[in-house]
XYZ file of N, CA and C in Angstrom:
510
model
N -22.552 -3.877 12.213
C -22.093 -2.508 12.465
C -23.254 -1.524 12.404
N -23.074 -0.427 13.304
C -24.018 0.449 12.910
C -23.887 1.971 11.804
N -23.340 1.335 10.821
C -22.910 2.309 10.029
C -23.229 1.820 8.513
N -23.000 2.619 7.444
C -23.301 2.409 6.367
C -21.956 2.650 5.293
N -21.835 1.721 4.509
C -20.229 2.535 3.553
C -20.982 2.636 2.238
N -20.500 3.625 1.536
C -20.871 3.718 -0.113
C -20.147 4.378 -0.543
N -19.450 3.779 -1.755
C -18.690 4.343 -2.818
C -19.262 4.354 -4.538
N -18.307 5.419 -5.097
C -18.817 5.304 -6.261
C -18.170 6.117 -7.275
N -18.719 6.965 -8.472
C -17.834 7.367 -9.283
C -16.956 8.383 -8.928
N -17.236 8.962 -7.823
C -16.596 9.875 -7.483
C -14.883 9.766 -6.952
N -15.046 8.187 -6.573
C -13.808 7.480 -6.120
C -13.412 7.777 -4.698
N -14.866 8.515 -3.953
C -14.696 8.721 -2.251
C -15.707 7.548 -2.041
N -14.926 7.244 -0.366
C -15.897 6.291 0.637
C -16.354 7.171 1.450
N -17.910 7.064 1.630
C -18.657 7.674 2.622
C -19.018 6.572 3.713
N -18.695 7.048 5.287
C -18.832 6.374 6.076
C -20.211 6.932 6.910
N -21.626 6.506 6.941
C -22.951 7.109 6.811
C -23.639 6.687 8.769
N -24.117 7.514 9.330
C -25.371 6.882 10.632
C -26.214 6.454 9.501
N -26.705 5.773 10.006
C -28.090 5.078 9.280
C -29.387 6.223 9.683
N -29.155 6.730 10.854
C -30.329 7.885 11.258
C -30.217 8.910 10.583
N -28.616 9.425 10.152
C -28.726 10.519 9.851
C -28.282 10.641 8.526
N -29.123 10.959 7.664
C -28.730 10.857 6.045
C -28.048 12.577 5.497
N -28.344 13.548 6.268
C -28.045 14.788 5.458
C -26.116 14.800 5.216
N -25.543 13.902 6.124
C -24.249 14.082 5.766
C -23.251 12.768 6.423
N -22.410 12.076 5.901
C -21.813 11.404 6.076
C -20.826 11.600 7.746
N -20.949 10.510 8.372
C -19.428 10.945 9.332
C -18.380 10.683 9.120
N -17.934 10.095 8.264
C -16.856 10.273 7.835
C -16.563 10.425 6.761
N -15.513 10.838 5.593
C -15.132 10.727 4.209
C -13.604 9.764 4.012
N -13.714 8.638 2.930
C -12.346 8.165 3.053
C -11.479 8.395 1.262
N -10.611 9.007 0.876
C -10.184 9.201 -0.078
C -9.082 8.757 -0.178
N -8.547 8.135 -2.028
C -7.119 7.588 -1.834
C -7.231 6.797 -2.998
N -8.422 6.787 -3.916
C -8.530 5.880 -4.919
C -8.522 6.423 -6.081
N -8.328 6.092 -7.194
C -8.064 7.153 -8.475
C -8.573 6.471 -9.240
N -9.256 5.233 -9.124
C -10.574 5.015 -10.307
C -12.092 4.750 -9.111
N -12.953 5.314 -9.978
C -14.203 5.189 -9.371
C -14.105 3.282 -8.834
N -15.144 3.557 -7.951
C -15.115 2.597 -6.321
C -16.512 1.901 -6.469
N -16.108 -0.133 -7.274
C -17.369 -0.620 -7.562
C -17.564 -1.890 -6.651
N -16.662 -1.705 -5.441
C -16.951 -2.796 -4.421
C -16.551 -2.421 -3.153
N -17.775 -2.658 -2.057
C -16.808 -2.251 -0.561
C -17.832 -3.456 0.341
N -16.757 -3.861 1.269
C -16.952 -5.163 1.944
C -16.642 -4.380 3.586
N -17.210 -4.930 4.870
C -16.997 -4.277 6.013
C -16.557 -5.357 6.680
N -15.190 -5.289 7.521
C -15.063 -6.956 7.897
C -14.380 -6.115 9.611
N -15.031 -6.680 10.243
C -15.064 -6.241 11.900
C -14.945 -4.691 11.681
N -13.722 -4.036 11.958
C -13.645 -2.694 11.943
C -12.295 -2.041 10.841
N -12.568 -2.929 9.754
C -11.970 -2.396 8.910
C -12.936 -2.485 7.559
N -13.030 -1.464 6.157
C -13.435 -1.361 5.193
C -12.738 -1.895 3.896
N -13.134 -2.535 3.262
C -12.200 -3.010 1.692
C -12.670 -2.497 0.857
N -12.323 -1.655 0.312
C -12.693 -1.006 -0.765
C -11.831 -1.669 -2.576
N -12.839 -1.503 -3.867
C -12.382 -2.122 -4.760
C -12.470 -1.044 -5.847
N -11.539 -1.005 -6.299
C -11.435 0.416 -7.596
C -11.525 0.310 -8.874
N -12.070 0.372 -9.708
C -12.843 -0.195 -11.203
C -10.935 -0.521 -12.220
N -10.288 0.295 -11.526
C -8.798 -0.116 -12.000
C -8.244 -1.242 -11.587
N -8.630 -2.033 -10.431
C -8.622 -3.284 -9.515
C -7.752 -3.398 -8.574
N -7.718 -2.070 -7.868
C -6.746 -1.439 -6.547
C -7.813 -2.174 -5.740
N -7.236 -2.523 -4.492
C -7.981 -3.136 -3.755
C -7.096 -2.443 -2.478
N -7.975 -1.355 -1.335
C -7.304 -0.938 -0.396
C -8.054 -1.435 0.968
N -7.045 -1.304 2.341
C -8.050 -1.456 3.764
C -7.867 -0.471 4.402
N -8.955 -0.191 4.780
C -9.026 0.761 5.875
C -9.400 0.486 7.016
N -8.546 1.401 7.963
C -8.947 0.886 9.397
C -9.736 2.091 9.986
N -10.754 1.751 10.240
C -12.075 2.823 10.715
C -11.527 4.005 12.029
N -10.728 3.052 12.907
C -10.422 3.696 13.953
C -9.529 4.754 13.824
N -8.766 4.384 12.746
C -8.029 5.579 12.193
C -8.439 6.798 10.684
N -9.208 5.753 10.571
C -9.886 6.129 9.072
C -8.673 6.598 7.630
N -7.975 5.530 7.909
C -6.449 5.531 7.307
C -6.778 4.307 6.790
N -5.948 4.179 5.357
C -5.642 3.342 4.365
C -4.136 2.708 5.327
N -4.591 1.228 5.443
C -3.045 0.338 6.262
C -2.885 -0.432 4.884
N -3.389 -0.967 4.166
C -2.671 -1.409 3.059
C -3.304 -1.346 1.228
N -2.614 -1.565 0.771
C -3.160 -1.485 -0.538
C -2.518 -2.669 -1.873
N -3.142 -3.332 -2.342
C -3.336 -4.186 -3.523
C -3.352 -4.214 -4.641
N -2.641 -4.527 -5.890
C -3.309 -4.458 -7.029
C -3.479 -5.502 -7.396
N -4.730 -6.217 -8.144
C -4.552 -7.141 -8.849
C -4.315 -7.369 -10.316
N -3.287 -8.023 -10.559
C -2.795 -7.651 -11.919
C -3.004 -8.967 -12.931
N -4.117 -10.106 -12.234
C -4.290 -11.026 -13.063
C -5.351 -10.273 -14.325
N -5.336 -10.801 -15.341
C -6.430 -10.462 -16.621
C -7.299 -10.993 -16.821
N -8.517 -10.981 -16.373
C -9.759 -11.243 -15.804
C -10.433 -11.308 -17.590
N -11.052 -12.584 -18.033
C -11.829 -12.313 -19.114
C -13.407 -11.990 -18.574
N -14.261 -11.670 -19.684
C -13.947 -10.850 -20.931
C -13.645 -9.518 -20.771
N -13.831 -8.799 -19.641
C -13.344 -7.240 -19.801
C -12.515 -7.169 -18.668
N -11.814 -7.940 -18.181
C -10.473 -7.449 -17.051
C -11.043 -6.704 -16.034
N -12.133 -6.932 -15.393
C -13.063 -6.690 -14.134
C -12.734 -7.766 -12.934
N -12.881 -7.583 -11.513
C -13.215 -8.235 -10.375
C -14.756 -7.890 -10.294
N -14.921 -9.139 -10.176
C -16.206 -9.021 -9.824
C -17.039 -9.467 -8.173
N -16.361 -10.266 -8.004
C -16.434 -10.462 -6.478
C -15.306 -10.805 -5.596
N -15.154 -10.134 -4.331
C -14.543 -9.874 -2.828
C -15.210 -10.596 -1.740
N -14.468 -11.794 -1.258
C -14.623 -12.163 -0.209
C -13.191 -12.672 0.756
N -13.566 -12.323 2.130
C -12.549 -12.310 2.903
C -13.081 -13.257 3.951
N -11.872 -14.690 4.124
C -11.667 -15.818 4.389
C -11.134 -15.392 6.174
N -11.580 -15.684 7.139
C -11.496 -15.177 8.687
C -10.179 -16.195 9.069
N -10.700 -17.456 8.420
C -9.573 -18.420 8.678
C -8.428 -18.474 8.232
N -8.374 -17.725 7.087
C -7.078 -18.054 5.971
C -6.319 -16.859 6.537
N -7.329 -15.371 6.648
C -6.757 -13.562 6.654
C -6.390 -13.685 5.185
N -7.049 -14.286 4.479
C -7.095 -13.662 3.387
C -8.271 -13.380 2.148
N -7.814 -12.232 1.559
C -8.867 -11.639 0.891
C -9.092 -12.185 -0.322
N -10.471 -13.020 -1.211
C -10.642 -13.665 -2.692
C -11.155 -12.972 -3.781
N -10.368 -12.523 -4.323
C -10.562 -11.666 -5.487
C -10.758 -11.990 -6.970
N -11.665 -11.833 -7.225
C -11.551 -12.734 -8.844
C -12.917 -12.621 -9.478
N -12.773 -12.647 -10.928
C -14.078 -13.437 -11.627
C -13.866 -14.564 -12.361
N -13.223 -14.757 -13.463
C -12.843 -16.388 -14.141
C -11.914 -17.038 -13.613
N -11.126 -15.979 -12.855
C -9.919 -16.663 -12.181
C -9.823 -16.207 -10.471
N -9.391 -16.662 -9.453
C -9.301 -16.290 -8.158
C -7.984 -16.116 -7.940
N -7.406 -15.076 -6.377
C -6.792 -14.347 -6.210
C -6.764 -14.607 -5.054
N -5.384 -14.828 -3.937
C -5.825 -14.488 -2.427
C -5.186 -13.531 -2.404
N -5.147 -12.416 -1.599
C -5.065 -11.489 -0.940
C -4.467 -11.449 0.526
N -3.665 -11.918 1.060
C -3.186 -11.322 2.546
C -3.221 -10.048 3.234
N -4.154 -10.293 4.118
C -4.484 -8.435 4.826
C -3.556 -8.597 6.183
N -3.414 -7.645 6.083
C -2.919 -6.998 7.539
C -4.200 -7.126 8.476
N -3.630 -8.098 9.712
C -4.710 -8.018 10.499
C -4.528 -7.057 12.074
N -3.488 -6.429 12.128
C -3.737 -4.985 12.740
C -2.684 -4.493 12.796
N -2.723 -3.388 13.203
C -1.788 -2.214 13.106
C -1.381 -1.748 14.024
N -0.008 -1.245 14.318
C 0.907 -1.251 15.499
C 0.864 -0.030 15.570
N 0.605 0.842 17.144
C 0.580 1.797 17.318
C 1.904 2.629 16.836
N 2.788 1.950 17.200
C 4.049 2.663 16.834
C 4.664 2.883 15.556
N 4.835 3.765 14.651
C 5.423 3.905 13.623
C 6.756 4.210 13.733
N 7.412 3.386 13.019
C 9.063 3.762 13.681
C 9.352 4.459 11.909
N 10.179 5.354 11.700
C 10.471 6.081 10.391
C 12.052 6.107 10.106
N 12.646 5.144 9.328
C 14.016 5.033 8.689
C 14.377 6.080 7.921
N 15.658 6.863 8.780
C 16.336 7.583 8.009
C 17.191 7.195 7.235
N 17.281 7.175 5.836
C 18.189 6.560 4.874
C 19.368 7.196 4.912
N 19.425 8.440 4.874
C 20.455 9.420 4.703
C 20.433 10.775 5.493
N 21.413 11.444 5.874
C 21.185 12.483 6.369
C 21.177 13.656 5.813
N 21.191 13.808 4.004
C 21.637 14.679 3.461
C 20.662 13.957 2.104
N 20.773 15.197 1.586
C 19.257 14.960 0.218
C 20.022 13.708 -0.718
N 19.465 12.637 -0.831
C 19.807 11.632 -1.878
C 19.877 12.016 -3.103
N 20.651 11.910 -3.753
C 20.910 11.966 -5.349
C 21.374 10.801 -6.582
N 20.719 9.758 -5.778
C 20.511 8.730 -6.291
C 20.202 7.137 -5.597
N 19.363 6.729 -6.118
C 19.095 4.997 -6.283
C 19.088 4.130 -6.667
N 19.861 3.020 -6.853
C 19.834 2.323 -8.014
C 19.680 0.715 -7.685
N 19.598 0.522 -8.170
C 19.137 -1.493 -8.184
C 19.966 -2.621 -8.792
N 21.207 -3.094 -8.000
C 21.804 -3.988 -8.695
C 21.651 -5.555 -9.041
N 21.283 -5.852 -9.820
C 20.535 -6.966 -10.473
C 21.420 -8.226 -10.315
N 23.038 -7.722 -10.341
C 23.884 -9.158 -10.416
C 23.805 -9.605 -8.234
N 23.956 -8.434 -7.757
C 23.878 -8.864 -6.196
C 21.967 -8.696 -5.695
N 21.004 -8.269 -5.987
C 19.918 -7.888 -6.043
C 20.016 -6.911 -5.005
N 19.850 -5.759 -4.689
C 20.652 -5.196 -3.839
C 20.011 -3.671 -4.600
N 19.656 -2.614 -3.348
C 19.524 -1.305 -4.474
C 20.938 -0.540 -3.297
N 21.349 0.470 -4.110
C 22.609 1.109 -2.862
C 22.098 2.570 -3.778
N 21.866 3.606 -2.495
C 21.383 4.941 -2.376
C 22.916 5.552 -2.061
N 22.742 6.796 -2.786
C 23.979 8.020 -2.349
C 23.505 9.346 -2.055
N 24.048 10.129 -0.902
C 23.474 11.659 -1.378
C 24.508 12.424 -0.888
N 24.408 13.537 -0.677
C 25.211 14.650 -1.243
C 26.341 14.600 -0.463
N 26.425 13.981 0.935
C 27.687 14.049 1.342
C 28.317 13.087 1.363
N 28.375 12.221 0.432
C 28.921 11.127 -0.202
C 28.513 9.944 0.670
N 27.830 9.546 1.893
C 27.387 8.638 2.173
C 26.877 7.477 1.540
N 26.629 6.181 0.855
C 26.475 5.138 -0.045
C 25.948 4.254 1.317
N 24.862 3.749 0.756
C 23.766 2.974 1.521
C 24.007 1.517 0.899
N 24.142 0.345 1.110
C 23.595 -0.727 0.494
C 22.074 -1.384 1.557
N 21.389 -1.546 0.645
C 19.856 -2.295 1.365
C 19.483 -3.589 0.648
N 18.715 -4.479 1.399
C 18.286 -5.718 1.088
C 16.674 -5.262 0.174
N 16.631 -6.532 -0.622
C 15.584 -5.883 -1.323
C 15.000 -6.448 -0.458
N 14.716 -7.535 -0.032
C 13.600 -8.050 0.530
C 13.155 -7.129 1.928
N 14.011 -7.121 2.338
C 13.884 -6.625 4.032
C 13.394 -5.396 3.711
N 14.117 -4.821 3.137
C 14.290 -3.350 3.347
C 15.374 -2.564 4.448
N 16.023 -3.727 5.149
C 17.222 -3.234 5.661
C 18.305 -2.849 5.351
N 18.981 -1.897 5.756
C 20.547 -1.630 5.264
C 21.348 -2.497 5.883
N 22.085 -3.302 4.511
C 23.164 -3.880 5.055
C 24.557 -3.825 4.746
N 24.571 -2.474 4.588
C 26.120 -2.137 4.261
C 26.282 -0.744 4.259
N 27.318 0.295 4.755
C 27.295 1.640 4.345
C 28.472 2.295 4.530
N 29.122 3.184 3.652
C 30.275 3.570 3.745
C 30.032 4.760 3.101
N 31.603 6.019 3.388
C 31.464 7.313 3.356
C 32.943 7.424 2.177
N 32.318 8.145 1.496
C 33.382 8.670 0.429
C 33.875 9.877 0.380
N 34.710 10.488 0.344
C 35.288 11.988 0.231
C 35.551 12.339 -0.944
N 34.837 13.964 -0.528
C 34.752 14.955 -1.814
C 34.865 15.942 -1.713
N 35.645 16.404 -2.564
C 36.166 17.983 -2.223
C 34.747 18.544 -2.131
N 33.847 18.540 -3.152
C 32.356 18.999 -3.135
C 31.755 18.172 -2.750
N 30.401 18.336 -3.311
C 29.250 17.383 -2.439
C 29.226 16.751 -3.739
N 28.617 15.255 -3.724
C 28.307 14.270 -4.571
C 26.679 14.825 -5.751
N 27.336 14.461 -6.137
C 25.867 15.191 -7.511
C 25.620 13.692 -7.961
N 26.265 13.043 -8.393
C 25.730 11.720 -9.223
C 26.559 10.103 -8.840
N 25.912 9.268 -8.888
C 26.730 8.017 -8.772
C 25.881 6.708 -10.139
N 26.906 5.633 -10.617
C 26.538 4.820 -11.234
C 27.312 3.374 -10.844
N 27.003 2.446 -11.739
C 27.748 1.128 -11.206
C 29.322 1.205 -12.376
């Protein structure tokens, strides 16, 4: 690539010309512990966060497409210490005493499609553990059931109320 990335305590990615040092061309922000690893893999950036957020960015957009935590406990001080990303596997190796894969998103669909849950302000969510299942309500009594996994709705029905719905429970 002809570019340069550096991060650091500041917890911004600077995206640098190599000719031109007085100012970065790009800035990438989104991390909330200072930034002690960044890897460049075709035209996306991996950035690694001393908290052990592990995010990608896609240059062309200069947008964060996914984000990671690793929550294994790394001896002796609960650090990653090295990032490498496997071309064959698409996935990312994260680890110091112990290893980690990582599955990246290997691109991003122009189209963003945006799910309306409700048509009226939600006033509640909840998560039922015996069906696994979360079911949303809001003010005009509408009741959502969704899949956890999917994230699809698969159930929904309308309740009547003299007023608008303020609260729901199981």
């Amino acid at each position: 690539p002809n570019f340069l990335v550096t991060g650091g305590q500041d917890k911004m990615i600077r995206i640098w010309n190599p000719y031109v040092c007085s100012k970065p061309i790009s800035t990438l922000s989104g991390h909330a512990a200072p930034i002690t690893k960044l890897a460049v893999m075709e035209d996306k950036v991996i950035s690694l966060g001393q908290d052990k957020v592990i995010k990608v960015w896609e240059l062309r957009s200069l947008s964060c497409i996914q984000t990671m935590t690793d929550k294994t406990i790394h001896h002796p001080d609960d650090r990653i210490t090295s990032l490498k990303y496997d071309v064959q596997s698409q996935c990312l190796y994260a680890g110091s005493d112990q290893m980690e894969c990582f599955p990246l998103v290997t691109r991003v669909s122009g189209k963003v499609t945006i799910t309306r849950s409700h048509m009226f302000p939600v006033v509640s969510a909840m998560f039922n553990e015996n069906f696994v299942q979360v079911v949303s309500g809001c003010t005009s009594g509408a009741i959502n059931v969704w899949n956890i996994d999917s994230g699809e709705r698969t159930f929904d029905f309308q309740i009547s109320h003299e007023d608008e719905m303020t609260c729901m429970t199981f």
